[in-house]
Coordinates of N, CA, C and O in Angstrom, one line a residue:
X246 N -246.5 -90.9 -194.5 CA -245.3 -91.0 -195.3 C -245.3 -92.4 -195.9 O -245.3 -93.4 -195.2
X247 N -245.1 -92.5 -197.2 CA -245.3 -93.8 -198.1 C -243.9 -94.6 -197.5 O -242.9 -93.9 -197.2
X248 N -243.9 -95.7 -197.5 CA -242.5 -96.3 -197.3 C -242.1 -96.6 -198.8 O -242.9 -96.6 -199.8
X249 N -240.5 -96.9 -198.8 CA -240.0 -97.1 -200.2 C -240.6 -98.9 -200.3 O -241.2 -99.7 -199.7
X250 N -239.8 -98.8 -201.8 CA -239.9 -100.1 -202.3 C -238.6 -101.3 -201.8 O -238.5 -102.6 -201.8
X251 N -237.7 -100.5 -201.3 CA -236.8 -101.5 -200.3 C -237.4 -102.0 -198.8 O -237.1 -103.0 -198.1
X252 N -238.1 -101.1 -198.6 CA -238.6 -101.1 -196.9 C -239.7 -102.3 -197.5 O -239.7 -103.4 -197.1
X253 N -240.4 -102.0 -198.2 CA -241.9 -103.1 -198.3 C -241.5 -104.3 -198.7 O -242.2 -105.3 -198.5
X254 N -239.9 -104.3 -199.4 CA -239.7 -105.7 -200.1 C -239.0 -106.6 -198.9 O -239.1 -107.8 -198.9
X255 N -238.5 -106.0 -198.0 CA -237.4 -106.3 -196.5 C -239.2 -106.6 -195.6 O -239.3 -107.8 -195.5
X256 N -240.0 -106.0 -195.2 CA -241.3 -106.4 -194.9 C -241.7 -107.6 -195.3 O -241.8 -108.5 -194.4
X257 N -241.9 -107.9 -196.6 CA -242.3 -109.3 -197.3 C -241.1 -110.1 -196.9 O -241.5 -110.8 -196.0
X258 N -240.3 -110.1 -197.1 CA -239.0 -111.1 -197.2 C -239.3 -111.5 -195.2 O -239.6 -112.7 -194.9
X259 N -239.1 -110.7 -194.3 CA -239.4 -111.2 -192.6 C -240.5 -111.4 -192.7 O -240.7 -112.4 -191.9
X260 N -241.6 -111.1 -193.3 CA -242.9 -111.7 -192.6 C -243.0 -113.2 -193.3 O -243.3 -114.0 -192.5
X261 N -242.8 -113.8 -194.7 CA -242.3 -114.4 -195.2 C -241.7 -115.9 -194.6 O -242.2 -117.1 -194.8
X262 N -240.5 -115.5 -193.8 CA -239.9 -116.3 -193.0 C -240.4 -116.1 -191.7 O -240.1 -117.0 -190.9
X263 N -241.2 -115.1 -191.3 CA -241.5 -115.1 -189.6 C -242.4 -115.6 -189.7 O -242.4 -116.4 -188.8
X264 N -243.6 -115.7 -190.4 CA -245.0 -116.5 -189.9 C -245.9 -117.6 -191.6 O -245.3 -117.9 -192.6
X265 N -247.0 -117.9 -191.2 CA -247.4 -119.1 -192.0 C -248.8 -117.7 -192.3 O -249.2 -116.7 -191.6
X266 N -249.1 -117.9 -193.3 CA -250.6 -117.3 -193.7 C -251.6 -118.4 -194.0 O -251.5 -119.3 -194.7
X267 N -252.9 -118.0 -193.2 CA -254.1 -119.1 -193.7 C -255.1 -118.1 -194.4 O -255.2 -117.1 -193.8
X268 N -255.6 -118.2 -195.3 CA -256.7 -117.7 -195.9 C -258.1 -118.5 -196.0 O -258.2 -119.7 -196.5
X269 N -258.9 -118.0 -195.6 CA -260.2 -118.6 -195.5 C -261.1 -117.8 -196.2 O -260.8 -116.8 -196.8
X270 N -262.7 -118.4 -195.9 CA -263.8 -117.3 -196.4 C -264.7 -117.3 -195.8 O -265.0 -118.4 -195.4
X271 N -265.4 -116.2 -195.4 CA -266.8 -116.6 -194.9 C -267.6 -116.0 -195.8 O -267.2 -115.4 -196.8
X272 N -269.1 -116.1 -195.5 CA -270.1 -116.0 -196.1 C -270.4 -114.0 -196.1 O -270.1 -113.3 -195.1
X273 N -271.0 -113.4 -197.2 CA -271.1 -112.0 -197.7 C -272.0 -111.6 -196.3 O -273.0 -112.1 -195.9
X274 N -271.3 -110.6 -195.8 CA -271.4 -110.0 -194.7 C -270.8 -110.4 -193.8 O -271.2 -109.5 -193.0
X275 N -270.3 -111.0 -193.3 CA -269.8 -111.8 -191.8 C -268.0 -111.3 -191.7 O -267.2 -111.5 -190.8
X276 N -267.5 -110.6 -193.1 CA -266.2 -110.0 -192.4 C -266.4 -109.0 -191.8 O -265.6 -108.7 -190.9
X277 N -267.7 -107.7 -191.8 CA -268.0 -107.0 -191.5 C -268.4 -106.7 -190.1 O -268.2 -105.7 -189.4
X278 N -269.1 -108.0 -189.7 CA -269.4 -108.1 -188.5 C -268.9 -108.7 -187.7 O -269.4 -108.7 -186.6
X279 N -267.7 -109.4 -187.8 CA -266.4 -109.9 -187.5 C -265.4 -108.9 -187.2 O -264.9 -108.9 -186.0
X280 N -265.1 -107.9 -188.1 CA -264.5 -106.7 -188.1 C -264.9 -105.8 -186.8 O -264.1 -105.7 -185.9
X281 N -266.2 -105.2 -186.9 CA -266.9 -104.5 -185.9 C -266.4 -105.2 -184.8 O -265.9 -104.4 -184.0
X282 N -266.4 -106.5 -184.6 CA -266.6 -107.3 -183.4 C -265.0 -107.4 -182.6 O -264.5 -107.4 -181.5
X283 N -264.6 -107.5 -183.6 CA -262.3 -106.9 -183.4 C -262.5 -105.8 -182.9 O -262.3 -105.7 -181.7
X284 N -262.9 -104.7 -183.6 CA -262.8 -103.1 -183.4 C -263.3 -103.0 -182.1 O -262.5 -102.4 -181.3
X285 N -264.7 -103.4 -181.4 CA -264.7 -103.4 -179.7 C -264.1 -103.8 -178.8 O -263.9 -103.5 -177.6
X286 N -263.6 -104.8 -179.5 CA -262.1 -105.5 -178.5 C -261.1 -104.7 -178.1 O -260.4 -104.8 -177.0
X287 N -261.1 -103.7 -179.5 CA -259.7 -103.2 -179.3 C -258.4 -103.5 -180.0 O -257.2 -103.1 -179.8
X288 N -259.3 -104.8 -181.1 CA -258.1 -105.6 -182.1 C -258.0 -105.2 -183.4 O -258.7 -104.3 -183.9
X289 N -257.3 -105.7 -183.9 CA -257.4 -105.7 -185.1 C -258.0 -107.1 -185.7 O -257.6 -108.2 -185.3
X290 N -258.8 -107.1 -186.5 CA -259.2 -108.4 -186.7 C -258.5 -109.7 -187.1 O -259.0 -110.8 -186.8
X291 N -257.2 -109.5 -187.7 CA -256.3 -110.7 -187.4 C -256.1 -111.2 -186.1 O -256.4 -112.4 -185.8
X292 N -255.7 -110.6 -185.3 CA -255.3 -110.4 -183.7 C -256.8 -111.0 -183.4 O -256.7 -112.1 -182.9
X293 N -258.0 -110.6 -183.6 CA -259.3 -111.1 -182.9 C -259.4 -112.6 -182.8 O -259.6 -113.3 -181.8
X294 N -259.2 -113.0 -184.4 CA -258.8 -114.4 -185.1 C -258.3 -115.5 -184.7 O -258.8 -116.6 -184.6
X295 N -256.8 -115.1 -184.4 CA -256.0 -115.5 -183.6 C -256.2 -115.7 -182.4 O -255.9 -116.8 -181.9
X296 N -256.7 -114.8 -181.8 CA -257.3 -115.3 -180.3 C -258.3 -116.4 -179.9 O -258.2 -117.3 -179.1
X297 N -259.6 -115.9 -181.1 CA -260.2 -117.1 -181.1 C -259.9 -118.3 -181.0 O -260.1 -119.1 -180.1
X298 N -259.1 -118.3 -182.3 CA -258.5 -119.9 -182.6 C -258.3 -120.3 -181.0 O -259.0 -121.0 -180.3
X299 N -257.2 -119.5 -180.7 CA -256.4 -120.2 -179.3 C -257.3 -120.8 -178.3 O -257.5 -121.9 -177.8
X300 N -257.7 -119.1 -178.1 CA -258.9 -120.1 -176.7 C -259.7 -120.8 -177.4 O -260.0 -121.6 -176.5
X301 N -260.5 -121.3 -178.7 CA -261.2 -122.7 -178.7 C -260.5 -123.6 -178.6 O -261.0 -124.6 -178.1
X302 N -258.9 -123.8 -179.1 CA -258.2 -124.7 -179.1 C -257.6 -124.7 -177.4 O -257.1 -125.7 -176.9
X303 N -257.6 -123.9 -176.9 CA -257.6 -124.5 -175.5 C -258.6 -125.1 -174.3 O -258.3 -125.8 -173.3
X304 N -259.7 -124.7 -174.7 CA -260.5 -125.0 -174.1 C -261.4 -126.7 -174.7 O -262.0 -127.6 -174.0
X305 N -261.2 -126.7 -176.0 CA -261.0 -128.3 -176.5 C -259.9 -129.1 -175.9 O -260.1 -130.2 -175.4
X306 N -259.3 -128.8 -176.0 CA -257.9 -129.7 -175.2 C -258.6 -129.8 -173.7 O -258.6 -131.0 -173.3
X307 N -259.1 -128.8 -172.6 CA -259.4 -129.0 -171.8 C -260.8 -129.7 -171.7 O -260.9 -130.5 -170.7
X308 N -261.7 -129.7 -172.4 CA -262.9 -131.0 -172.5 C -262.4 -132.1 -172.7 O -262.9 -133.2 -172.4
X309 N -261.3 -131.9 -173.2 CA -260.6 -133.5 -173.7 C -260.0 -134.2 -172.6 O -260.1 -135.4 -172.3
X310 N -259.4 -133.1 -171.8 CA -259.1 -133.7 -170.4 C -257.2 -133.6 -170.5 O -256.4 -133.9 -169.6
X311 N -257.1 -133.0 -171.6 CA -255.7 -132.9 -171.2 C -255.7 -131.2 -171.0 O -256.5 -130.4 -171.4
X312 N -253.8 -131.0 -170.0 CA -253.6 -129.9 -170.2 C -253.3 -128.8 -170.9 O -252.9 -127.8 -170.3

């Protein structure tokens, strides 16, 4: 079922204000194999992304020596 044009515009408008968007790039082939690599997870590949980031960024903070 298509959603309306009020529902998609109320969509933009919360996501909008609920979160920050980063866009990046990688190199021709590597979304695909990125993708694949979400999809055994069980993620979606934003969600995969996101994870990443976190745990390198936590596990840098812990080489660093802080909590």
């Amino acid at each position: 079922m298509p959603i309306s044009e009020a529902r998609r515009r109320a969509n933009e408008k919360y996501n909008a204000k609920a979160y920050d968007q980063i866009q990046f790039r990688v190199k021709k082939g590597q979304k695909q194999v990125i993708q694949a690599h979400a999809e055994r997870q069980g993620e979606s590949m934003a969600a995969f992304i996101a994870r990443a980031i976190q745990e390198t960024m936590e596990r840098d903070l812990q080489s660093e020596g802080n909590p």
